[in-house]
Amino acid sequence: MAKEKPSIPQGTRDFLPFQVQQRQYIFQTIKNVFENFGFLPIETPAVEKLSTLTGKYGEEGDRLIFKILNSGNFLNGIDESFLESKDYIKLSYQICEKALRYDLTVPFARFVVMHQNELTFPFKRYQMQPVWRGDSPQKGRYREFWQCDADMVGSDSLIYEVEFIEMYYQALKNLGFQNFTIHINHRQVLQAIVDLLNFSDKFMDFCVAIDKLDKIQWDGVNKELAQKGFNNSIIEKIQAIFEPQNSFIETLSFLKSQFSDLSNGLKAVEEIEWIYEMVKASNSEILNHLTLDLTLARGLNYYTGCIFEVKLNDVKVGSIGGGGRYDNLTALFGKEGLSGAGISFGIDRIYDAMNELGLFQDLNLKNPLVYIAYLDKNHLKKVFEIANFLRNRNIRTEISSKNDKLGKQIQLADKKKIPFVLIMGDEEIQKEIYGFKNLNTGEQKNLSIFEIVELIKNG
Amino acid sequence: MAKEKPSIPQGTRDFLPFQVQQRQYIFQTIKNVFENFGFLPIETPAVEKLSTLTGKYGEEGDRLIFKILNSGNFLNGIDESFLESKDYIKLSYQICEKALRYDLTVPFARFVVMHQNELTFPFKRYQMQPVWRGDSPQKGRYREFWQCDADMVGSDSLIYEVEFIEMYYQALKNLGFQNFTIHINHRQVLQAIVDLLNFSDKFMDFCVAIDKLDKIQWDGVNKELAQKGFNNSIIEKIQAIFEPQNSFIETLSFLKSQFSDLSNGLKAVEEIEWIYEMVKASNSEILNHLTLDLTLARGLNYYTGCIFEVKLNDVKVGSIGGGGRYDNLTALFGKEGLSGAGISFGIDRIYDAMNELGLFQDLNLKNPLVYIAYLDKNHLKKVFEIANFLRNRNIRTEISSKNDKLGKQIQLADKKKIPFVLIMGDEEIQKEIYGFKNLNTGEQKNLSIFEIVELIKNG
């Protein structure tokens, strides 16, 4: 077999033990919040039928889906003309029937339709699994990355919008974040603005421009609007509507006054108001992290009601979460009339931000706690007996692989970041009193195995 | 967008909430054992370079690897002659640079070589991730399935063989299995047998046949050996060596007497004897589950020392685990001289066996504990306040999506397998004493929220 210098594909990652544990800590913290709110885990296969995914993510998405070559003779029975004309796109659909999961939302819709008779609606699920996209990799963007979604399907009640805000707040607090903002907006508010100012035909152009306000300021937005054919008078009126108000409540009042003749707009404002009141009733502290952001205009291809986005105020990693209400997601797979809503956490960005803020510093890594060093191979029977005793008490224990000089064994324990070394020699075994060294303090005591267990269990 | 009847690829699976939780319970139980023995988690990407995997699993393996079609125009720059000759195998290596992980061992070897400067040897890692193989799916065999491996690399000490036996024992006990056997053998024992009887050239033929003894008995083995050119006299001698002895220790003595002139054979027997003694010192109860099985001859393409296999005695699912010592695994990627050893758990078979034995019956699923029912939408402020109170105490709580008739709300809680319903009406809210119904017993009490928390926390 040829020897090769090993590497991994662009945009993929290996995770070392400390990284796996840090990431697991994030997953576990969010999972606990999801479960406290009554969401349950599902898992779907990494490999879906290509036809399940195609056409669900737009043209750009179709291009970025990783396709899996059919097993066996994939050229069998294909349309030869695509081969001759080298139409690689059409050819790819002939030689590939499967593809890698591109997100968790479309597989969730497929899952709900396939398993509808096994589920109780409203169905609340969470899912934390990797997805794959053929984007060109760059800092913070990977070809294999994790999504972490909670979705509810089967109810149009706004209690879920309230709960999603609570869940963002609780998860980020539990992870140790202090300075974050949950942005909320509503598709029908944006719609009412275009209706009010009479440019409904330019809804998407308007949304794309206004969504960039925090990045390119009014100068940039106005320029973009002008390019899209908005005249100066309209641009001024737009700017007036987006004039910041003093508070969440004042923004709501302002919108109500503007939308007095637009029933859909008023309804949207009332929905946001209700959500605000309920969040306040649940935990008024959350309001310090909640903002009504009229410029939030993401995901309008699928969101039909409220829209959420979560940002950190003190770390420049972009958005760390987003979500909203979508009607009729499962219609893609033939099941009509199920309203849904969901949120997503951007695990990779959360990981980077936690590193930047030092939030992993106190994380208890699951390194072994005790390293057993011994001076003679003949001590090993006692070593195994003692190791078994410790492990049965859930004390993570590693046995030195050889009876090197004691100093060398201790050095290796230190290098492995194991805090305690238990030392065995003839005398120790005879007296059943072992040397027990704390590598953090350097202190060494002579203790019975019961005293050692007590010392570790009580910190 | 076209509506389609959704399905998933052959050999892949969706997991419903109860299945995810049952599987997570298995992973978590094994993980705790791995960590108690000082193993740490790593993760590698699902997608590896095709060149990393090719040639590592034999010709059959190469055929079963799922290849990922290159992004963009995959026909660009390929050797046209393969296209013209329709040589699909050679063509596949031109249009695919990436592939799905086929097992966890080769990626582990790659990982160790790539990250050798970041690791402390002996390096002990565990890994629980899915792998993909293009086998034809059948009962209990999937195209996407999970492997769960613990490996040590960088030491030739036999303490790891002892620990692996302890780990199998502990993990299976913790999962609730009573009736299982850990089979141990040694490649050099098999080698000594062929050396002793002078047919070293037929080592593999001999191993393949003898490994089937428990399935096809001596009649079948002898027939197969005869087909491979073994004569009757040799076959009789082989059968004499495999005559069952009364105990582990007697088998060792018998082998010593047979191998008196074969130093490698004697060394292998002494290794097994040492392992036996150490297992006994650690926990003699394990010996009831340990057997020296001379017919065990799996994985001889890579195992160089001890070989393990684990079987359930009361469920017909085949082997649920296997492992052994391999020298020089990382040589594949240019790093020589690292001896390693490892074991693997067959999660899918363990799952099936646990279902068959009813071992999941007492598993505490993470369904919500409390369902809040309410009689009027105006109660929702109080509902959210109470839900927040419960969730802050880690009590999983779901809020009814609408103020249906109370009976209907309770019915839905029951369908969702939520054990308690908290009932809110005008009077309850005024008195701050809520109806609290146990759906398992049917009993209903009027309790304050503090009494409710206490009742739940104390079971």
CSV table of N, CA, C and O in Angstrom, one decimal, chain A residues 100-168:
chain,number,residue,atom,x,y,z
A,100,LEU,N,-25.8,14.3,0.0
A,100,LEU,CA,-25.7,14.6,1.4
A,100,LEU,C,-26.6,15.7,1.9
A,100,LEU,O,-26.9,16.6,1.2
A,101,ARG,N,-27.2,15.5,3.0
A,101,ARG,CA,-28.1,16.4,3.7
A,101,ARG,C,-27.5,17.8,3.6
A,101,ARG,O,-26.4,18.1,3.9
A,102,TYR,N,-28.4,18.8,3.2
A,102,TYR,CA,-27.9,20.2,2.9
A,102,TYR,C,-28.4,21.1,4.1
A,102,TYR,O,-27.7,22.1,4.3
A,103,ASP,N,-29.5,20.7,4.7
A,103,ASP,CA,-29.9,21.4,5.9
A,103,ASP,C,-30.7,20.4,6.7
A,103,ASP,O,-30.9,19.3,6.3
A,104,LEU,N,-31.3,20.9,7.9
A,104,LEU,CA,-32.1,20.0,8.6
A,104,LEU,C,-33.6,20.2,8.4
A,104,LEU,O,-34.5,19.5,8.9
A,105,THR,N,-34.0,21.3,7.7
A,105,THR,CA,-35.4,21.7,7.6
A,105,THR,C,-36.1,20.8,6.6
A,105,THR,O,-37.2,20.3,6.8
A,106,VAL,N,-35.5,20.7,5.4
A,106,VAL,CA,-36.2,19.9,4.3
A,106,VAL,C,-36.3,18.4,4.8
A,106,VAL,O,-37.4,17.8,4.7
A,107,PRO,N,-35.2,17.8,5.4
A,107,PRO,CA,-35.4,16.5,5.9
A,107,PRO,C,-36.4,16.4,7.0
A,107,PRO,O,-37.2,15.4,7.1
A,108,PHE,N,-36.6,17.5,7.8
A,108,PHE,CA,-37.6,17.5,8.8
A,108,PHE,C,-39.0,17.4,8.2
A,108,PHE,O,-39.9,16.7,8.6
A,109,ALA,N,-39.2,18.2,7.1
A,109,ALA,CA,-40.5,18.2,6.4
A,109,ALA,C,-40.8,16.8,5.9
A,109,ALA,O,-41.9,16.3,6.0
A,110,ARG,N,-39.8,16.2,5.2
A,110,ARG,CA,-39.9,14.9,4.7
A,110,ARG,C,-40.3,13.9,5.8
A,110,ARG,O,-41.2,13.0,5.7
A,111,PHE,N,-39.6,14.0,7.0
A,111,PHE,CA,-39.8,13.1,8.1
A,111,PHE,C,-41.2,13.2,8.6
A,111,PHE,O,-41.9,12.2,8.9
A,112,VAL,N,-41.7,14.5,8.7
A,112,VAL,CA,-43.1,14.7,9.3
A,112,VAL,C,-44.1,14.0,8.4
A,112,VAL,O,-45.0,13.4,8.8
A,113,VAL,N,-43.9,14.2,7.1
A,113,VAL,CA,-44.9,13.6,6.1
A,113,VAL,C,-44.8,12.1,6.2
A,113,VAL,O,-45.8,11.4,6.2
A,114,MET,N,-43.6,11.5,6.2
A,114,MET,CA,-43.4,10.1,6.2
A,114,MET,C,-43.9,9.4,7.4
A,114,MET,O,-44.4,8.3,7.4
A,115,HIS,N,-43.8,10.1,8.6
A,115,HIS,CA,-44.1,9.5,9.9
A,115,HIS,C,-45.3,10.1,10.5
A,115,HIS,O,-45.5,10.0,11.7
A,116,GLN,N,-46.2,10.8,9.7
A,116,GLN,CA,-47.3,11.6,10.3
A,116,GLN,C,-48.2,10.7,11.2
A,116,GLN,O,-48.7,11.2,12.2
A,117,ASN,N,-48.3,9.4,10.8
A,117,ASN,CA,-49.2,8.6,11.7
A,117,ASN,C,-48.6,8.2,13.0
A,117,ASN,O,-49.2,7.6,13.9
A,118,GLU,N,-47.3,8.4,13.1
A,118,GLU,CA,-46.6,8.0,14.3
A,118,GLU,C,-46.4,9.2,15.3
A,118,GLU,O,-45.9,9.1,16.4
A,119,LEU,N,-46.8,10.4,14.8
A,119,LEU,CA,-46.5,11.6,15.6
A,119,LEU,C,-47.8,12.2,16.1
A,119,LEU,O,-48.9,12.0,15.6
A,120,THR,N,-47.6,12.9,17.3
A,120,THR,CA,-48.8,13.6,17.8
A,120,THR,C,-48.5,15.1,17.6
A,120,THR,O,-47.5,15.7,17.9
A,121,PHE,N,-49.5,15.8,17.0
A,121,PHE,CA,-49.4,17.2,16.6
A,121,PHE,C,-50.0,18.1,17.7
A,121,PHE,O,-51.0,17.6,18.2
A,122,PRO,N,-49.5,19.3,18.0
A,122,PRO,CA,-48.3,19.9,17.4
A,122,PRO,C,-47.1,19.0,17.8
A,122,PRO,O,-46.9,18.7,18.9
A,123,PHE,N,-46.2,18.8,16.8
A,123,PHE,CA,-45.0,18.0,17.0
A,123,PHE,C,-43.8,18.9,17.2
A,123,PHE,O,-43.6,19.8,16.4
A,124,LYS,N,-43.1,18.7,18.3
A,124,LYS,CA,-42.0,19.6,18.6
A,124,LYS,C,-40.7,18.7,18.6
A,124,LYS,O,-40.5,17.9,19.5
A,125,ARG,N,-39.8,19.0,17.7
A,125,ARG,CA,-38.6,18.2,17.6
A,125,ARG,C,-37.4,19.1,17.6
A,125,ARG,O,-37.4,20.2,17.2
A,126,TYR,N,-36.3,18.6,18.1
A,126,TYR,CA,-35.0,19.2,17.9
A,126,TYR,C,-34.1,18.2,17.2
A,126,TYR,O,-34.3,17.0,17.2
A,127,GLN,N,-33.1,18.8,16.5
A,127,GLN,CA,-32.2,17.9,15.7
A,127,GLN,C,-30.8,18.6,15.7
A,127,GLN,O,-30.7,19.8,15.5
A,128,MET,N,-29.8,17.9,16.0
A,128,MET,CA,-28.4,18.4,16.0
A,128,MET,C,-27.5,17.5,15.2
A,128,MET,O,-27.1,16.5,15.7
A,129,GLN,N,-27.3,17.8,13.9
A,129,GLN,CA,-26.6,16.9,13.1
A,129,GLN,C,-25.8,17.7,12.0
A,129,GLN,O,-26.1,18.9,11.8
A,130,PRO,N,-24.7,17.1,11.5
A,130,PRO,CA,-24.0,17.8,10.4
A,130,PRO,C,-24.7,17.9,9.1
A,130,PRO,O,-25.6,17.1,8.8
A,131,VAL,N,-24.4,19.0,8.4
A,131,VAL,CA,-24.9,19.1,7.0
A,131,VAL,C,-23.7,19.5,6.1
A,131,VAL,O,-22.7,19.8,6.6
A,132,TRP,N,-23.9,19.3,4.8
A,132,TRP,CA,-22.8,19.5,3.9
A,132,TRP,C,-23.2,20.4,2.7
A,132,TRP,O,-24.3,20.3,2.2
A,133,ARG,N,-22.3,21.4,2.4
A,133,ARG,CA,-22.5,22.3,1.3
A,133,ARG,C,-21.2,22.6,0.6
A,133,ARG,O,-20.2,22.8,1.2
A,134,GLY,N,-21.3,22.6,-0.7
A,134,GLY,CA,-20.1,22.8,-1.6
A,134,GLY,C,-19.7,24.3,-1.7
A,134,GLY,O,-19.1,24.7,-2.7
A,135,ASP,N,-20.0,25.1,-0.7
A,135,ASP,CA,-19.5,26.5,-0.7
A,135,ASP,C,-18.0,26.6,-0.7
A,135,ASP,O,-17.4,25.7,-0.2
A,136,SER,N,-17.4,27.7,-1.2
A,136,SER,CA,-16.0,27.8,-1.0
A,136,SER,C,-15.7,28.1,0.4
A,136,SER,O,-16.2,29.1,1.0
A,137,PRO,N,-14.8,27.3,1.0
A,137,PRO,CA,-14.5,27.5,2.5
A,137,PRO,C,-13.8,28.8,2.7
A,137,PRO,O,-13.1,29.2,1.9
A,138,GLN,N,-14.1,29.4,3.8
A,138,GLN,CA,-13.4,30.6,4.3
A,138,GLN,C,-13.5,30.6,5.8
A,138,GLN,O,-14.2,29.8,6.4
A,139,LYS,N,-12.9,31.6,6.5
A,139,LYS,CA,-12.9,31.6,7.9
A,139,LYS,C,-14.3,31.6,8.5
A,139,LYS,O,-15.2,32.3,8.1
A,140,GLY,N,-14.6,30.6,9.3
A,140,GLY,CA,-15.9,30.4,9.9
A,140,GLY,C,-16.9,29.8,9.0
A,140,GLY,O,-18.1,29.7,9.3
A,141,ARG,N,-16.5,29.4,7.7
A,141,ARG,CA,-17.5,28.8,6.8
A,141,ARG,C,-16.9,27.4,6.4
A,141,ARG,O,-15.8,27.4,5.9
A,142,TYR,N,-17.6,26.4,6.6
A,142,TYR,CA,-17.1,25.0,6.4
A,142,TYR,C,-18.0,24.3,5.4
A,142,TYR,O,-19.2,24.7,5.2
A,143,ARG,N,-17.5,23.2,4.8
A,143,ARG,CA,-18.3,22.4,3.9
A,143,ARG,C,-19.0,21.3,4.7
A,143,ARG,O,-20.0,20.8,4.2
A,144,GLU,N,-18.5,21.0,5.9
A,144,GLU,CA,-19.2,20.1,6.8
A,144,GLU,C,-19.4,20.9,8.1
A,144,GLU,O,-18.4,21.2,8.7
A,145,PHE,N,-20.6,21.2,8.4
A,145,PHE,CA,-20.9,21.9,9.7
A,145,PHE,C,-22.1,21.5,10.3
A,145,PHE,O,-23.0,20.8,9.7
A,146,TRP,N,-22.3,21.9,11.6
A,146,TRP,CA,-23.4,21.3,12.4
A,146,TRP,C,-24.6,22.3,12.4
A,146,TRP,O,-24.3,23.5,12.6
A,147,GLN,N,-25.8,21.8,12.3
A,147,GLN,CA,-26.9,22.6,12.5
A,147,GLN,C,-27.6,22.1,13.8
A,147,GLN,O,-27.5,20.9,14.1
A,148,CYS,N,-28.3,23.0,14.4
A,148,CYS,CA,-28.9,22.7,15.7
A,148,CYS,C,-30.2,23.4,15.8
A,148,CYS,O,-30.3,24.6,16.0
A,149,ASP,N,-31.3,22.7,15.4
A,149,ASP,CA,-32.6,23.3,15.1
A,149,ASP,C,-33.7,22.8,16.1
A,149,ASP,O,-33.7,21.6,16.5
A,150,ALA,N,-34.6,23.7,16.5
A,150,ALA,CA,-35.8,23.3,17.2
A,150,ALA,C,-37.0,23.8,16.3
A,150,ALA,O,-37.0,25.0,16.0
A,151,ASP,N,-37.9,22.9,16.0
A,151,ASP,CA,-39.1,23.3,15.2
A,151,ASP,C,-40.3,22.7,15.8
A,151,ASP,O,-40.3,21.6,16.4
A,152,MET,N,-41.4,23.4,15.6
A,152,MET,CA,-42.8,22.9,16.0
A,152,MET,C,-43.6,22.9,14.7
A,152,MET,O,-43.5,23.9,13.9
A,153,VAL,N,-44.3,21.9,14.5
A,153,VAL,CA,-45.2,21.8,13.3
A,153,VAL,C,-46.6,21.4,13.7
A,153,VAL,O,-46.7,20.5,14.5
A,154,GLY,N,-47.6,22.1,13.2
A,154,GLY,CA,-49.0,21.6,13.4
A,154,GLY,C,-49.8,22.6,14.3
A,154,GLY,O,-50.8,22.2,14.8
A,155,SER,N,-49.3,23.8,14.5
A,155,SER,CA,-50.1,24.8,15.2
A,155,SER,C,-49.8,26.2,14.8
A,155,SER,O,-48.6,26.5,14.5
A,156,ASP,N,-50.8,27.1,14.7
A,156,ASP,CA,-50.6,28.5,14.4
A,156,ASP,C,-50.5,29.3,15.6
A,156,ASP,O,-50.5,30.6,15.5
A,157,SER,N,-50.5,28.7,16.8
A,157,SER,CA,-50.5,29.5,18.0
A,157,SER,C,-49.2,30.2,18.2
A,157,SER,O,-48.1,29.7,17.8
A,158,LEU,N,-49.3,31.5,18.7
A,158,LEU,CA,-48.1,32.3,18.9
A,158,LEU,C,-47.3,31.9,20.2
A,158,LEU,O,-46.3,32.5,20.4
A,159,ILE,N,-47.9,31.0,20.9
A,159,ILE,CA,-47.1,30.6,22.1
A,159,ILE,C,-45.7,30.1,21.8
A,159,ILE,O,-44.8,30.2,22.5
A,160,TYR,N,-45.6,29.5,20.6
A,160,TYR,CA,-44.3,29.0,20.2
A,160,TYR,C,-43.3,30.1,19.9
A,160,TYR,O,-42.1,30.0,20.2
A,161,GLU,N,-43.8,31.2,19.3
A,161,GLU,CA,-42.9,32.4,19.1
A,161,GLU,C,-42.4,32.9,20.5
A,161,GLU,O,-41.2,33.2,20.6
A,162,VAL,N,-43.3,32.9,21.5
A,162,VAL,CA,-42.9,33.3,22.8
A,162,VAL,C,-41.8,32.4,23.3
A,162,VAL,O,-40.8,32.8,23.8
A,163,GLU,N,-42.1,31.1,23.2
A,163,GLU,CA,-41.1,30.1,23.7
A,163,GLU,C,-39.8,30.2,23.0
A,163,GLU,O,-38.8,30.0,23.7
A,164,PHE,N,-39.8,30.4,21.7
A,164,PHE,CA,-38.5,30.5,21.0
A,164,PHE,C,-37.6,31.6,21.6
A,164,PHE,O,-36.4,31.4,21.7
A,165,ILE,N,-38.3,32.7,21.9
A,165,ILE,CA,-37.5,33.8,22.4
A,165,ILE,C,-37.0,33.4,23.8
A,165,ILE,O,-35.8,33.7,24.1
A,166,GLU,N,-37.8,32.8,24.6
A,166,GLU,CA,-37.3,32.3,25.9
A,166,GLU,C,-36.2,31.3,25.8
A,166,GLU,O,-35.2,31.3,26.5
A,167,MET,N,-36.3,30.5,24.8
A,167,MET,CA,-35.3,29.4,24.6
A,167,MET,C,-33.9,30.0,24.2
A,167,MET,O,-32.9,29.6,24.7
A,168,TYR,N,-34.0,31.0,23.3
A,168,TYR,CA,-32.7,31.7,22.9
A,168,TYR,C,-32.1,32.3,24.1
A,168,TYR,O,-30.9,32.2,24.4
